[in-house]
XYZ file of C-alpha atoms in Angstrom:
195
model
C 117.495 133.197 112.088
C 113.701 133.051 112.431
C 112.008 129.687 112.622
C 110.142 128.570 109.527
C 106.370 128.746 109.935
C 104.413 125.566 110.563
C 102.010 124.619 107.777
C 98.920 123.393 109.641
C 95.570 121.860 108.782
C 92.783 120.055 110.636
C 91.361 116.869 109.135
C 89.564 113.589 109.655
C 91.969 110.784 108.667
C 90.831 107.694 106.786
C 91.261 104.281 108.416
C 93.062 101.442 106.612
C 90.055 99.754 104.956
C 88.708 102.836 103.153
C 92.290 103.765 102.221
C 92.631 100.342 100.577
C 89.331 100.844 98.728
C 90.503 104.273 97.496
C 93.846 102.780 96.429
C 92.099 100.058 94.392
C 89.885 102.621 92.624
C 92.759 105.018 91.914
C 95.106 102.244 90.756
C 92.475 101.094 88.270
C 92.333 104.557 86.691
C 96.066 105.165 87.029
C 96.721 101.925 85.126
C 94.797 103.206 82.076
C 96.279 104.932 79.032
C 96.040 108.428 80.575
C 96.826 107.360 84.123
C 100.064 109.331 84.179
C 98.386 112.655 83.276
C 97.387 113.723 86.804
C 99.655 114.143 89.809
C 97.994 111.565 92.053
C 97.897 112.207 95.775
C 99.898 109.737 97.865
C 97.053 107.447 98.994
C 98.361 107.035 102.544
C 97.965 110.815 102.953
C 94.266 110.908 102.044
C 92.150 112.827 104.553
C 88.986 114.903 104.781
C 90.073 118.472 105.437
C 88.046 120.280 108.080
C 90.070 123.518 107.859
C 93.345 124.499 106.230
C 95.202 126.937 108.482
C 98.311 127.448 106.389
C 101.529 129.019 107.571
C 101.501 129.499 111.338
C 104.203 130.961 113.589
C 105.676 128.024 115.565
C 105.117 129.816 118.886
C 101.373 129.923 118.085
C 101.099 126.203 117.271
C 100.553 125.110 120.929
C 97.652 127.592 121.213
C 96.166 126.219 117.995
C 96.449 122.700 119.437
C 94.533 123.779 122.557
C 91.888 125.497 120.431
C 91.410 122.322 118.379
C 90.991 120.258 121.562
C 88.468 122.738 122.960
C 86.526 123.024 119.699
C 85.849 119.299 119.412
C 85.428 118.365 123.066
C 82.124 116.516 123.321
C 81.677 116.139 119.541
C 80.265 112.789 118.500
C 81.620 110.275 116.005
C 79.657 109.759 112.777
C 79.486 107.611 109.670
C 81.096 108.710 106.410
C 80.267 107.168 103.044
C 82.556 107.979 100.124
C 80.947 107.533 96.703
C 81.190 109.018 93.243
C 83.802 111.346 91.803
C 84.098 114.738 90.198
C 86.454 117.571 89.368
C 87.127 121.217 90.206
C 86.607 123.890 89.081
C 84.609 122.692 86.081
C 84.181 119.487 84.091
C 85.716 120.928 80.882
C 88.938 122.264 82.434
C 89.485 120.318 85.638
C 92.398 121.218 87.925
C 91.664 118.708 90.698
C 89.966 115.310 90.848
C 88.019 114.259 93.921
C 85.930 111.511 95.469
C 82.583 112.552 96.881
C 80.928 112.373 100.283
C 77.550 110.627 100.129
C 77.036 110.667 103.897
C 78.743 112.650 106.649
C 79.031 116.027 104.893
C 76.743 117.778 107.388
C 78.734 116.410 110.326
C 82.022 117.486 108.726
C 80.513 120.938 108.215
C 79.537 121.049 111.890
C 83.151 120.298 112.834
C 84.318 123.167 110.601
C 81.740 125.487 112.202
C 82.858 124.472 115.710
C 86.444 125.349 114.858
C 85.726 128.939 113.757
C 85.059 130.495 117.202
C 88.018 128.620 118.711
C 90.452 129.946 116.088
C 89.124 133.484 115.734
C 90.873 134.828 118.892
C 94.152 133.432 117.510
C 93.884 135.452 114.303
C 91.963 133.210 111.888
C 88.805 134.960 110.711
C 85.649 132.940 110.291
C 85.541 131.157 106.970
C 82.358 132.406 105.278
C 82.788 130.305 102.140
C 80.456 127.320 101.858
C 82.105 124.203 103.264
C 82.288 121.514 100.560
C 83.901 118.354 101.900
C 85.579 116.075 99.368
C 88.580 113.822 99.075
C 91.149 115.271 96.655
C 92.877 112.411 94.832
C 94.754 114.158 91.995
C 95.800 117.492 90.565
C 96.141 118.430 86.907
C 98.630 120.842 85.357
C 97.750 123.333 82.638
C 100.009 121.404 80.263
C 97.718 118.383 80.530
C 94.490 120.318 79.935
C 93.762 118.528 76.647
C 93.713 115.145 78.412
C 92.344 116.284 81.765
C 88.682 116.107 80.795
C 89.148 112.522 79.599
C 90.900 111.384 82.787
C 88.232 113.130 84.899
C 85.563 111.207 82.960
C 87.477 107.954 83.509
C 87.571 108.543 87.269
C 83.848 109.440 87.317
C 83.005 106.268 85.374
C 85.146 104.072 87.644
C 83.554 105.591 90.761
C 79.974 105.384 89.453
C 79.287 102.162 91.366
C 82.133 102.479 93.867
C 81.624 103.264 97.524
C 83.327 102.754 100.851
C 82.464 103.792 104.378
C 83.968 104.274 107.819
C 83.243 105.665 111.252
C 84.839 109.101 111.714
C 85.980 108.837 115.327
C 88.833 111.363 115.485
C 89.950 114.754 114.259
C 93.652 115.571 113.933
C 95.705 118.762 113.808
C 98.504 118.066 111.320
C 101.746 119.807 110.428
C 102.702 119.180 106.809
C 106.284 118.777 105.644
C 106.818 119.487 101.957
C 109.766 118.672 99.722
C 111.982 115.601 99.281
C 109.252 113.286 98.035
C 105.556 113.152 98.838
C 104.244 115.443 101.570
C 104.467 114.065 105.093
C 101.707 114.856 107.563
C 102.772 114.890 111.199
C 99.906 114.544 113.715
C 100.259 117.138 116.483
C 96.970 116.662 118.337
C 94.364 113.938 117.998
C 90.886 114.501 119.414
C 88.802 111.371 119.874
C 85.108 111.861 119.109
C 82.595 110.437 121.559
C 81.170 107.008 120.699
């Protein structure tokens, strides 16, 4: 029987203090009358995705880990400021709710760009789509479309004066485990960014 593929992604994790700030913001909106409309992301799993790799043959995972190490060797740490909120794909029919990046987006984009040439020889083509870093906090089903615009507005209003910051000092290759509760993200490789 063939091994199941690994589901991989590369991300910058959030430290405890900004996670607590995100939890307080989300809990405030979740406690409102429409707070049960979205499927909220498990706050402890919040991260800034650098690149989603998807299903990967397990025998290729060690090569991906080496490529991630090589791609970020010598990269410098940077400040990230999370502020504001929005929704995808459009305000009138949102499918996902997110918190915005006020500072650090260019540096996150540079990390994504550095990863492309390291992954290309392993079979991942360069990602030519514009890189738009954000922090996904909830997803909305089609069945909740009538209330989704309202809950998106509530999150935007709550985040209008909200902000939190941290020093992004590491990038992690994760393997995600789905099913039986919230997703679990297993760190496979952690690359420390230079001070």
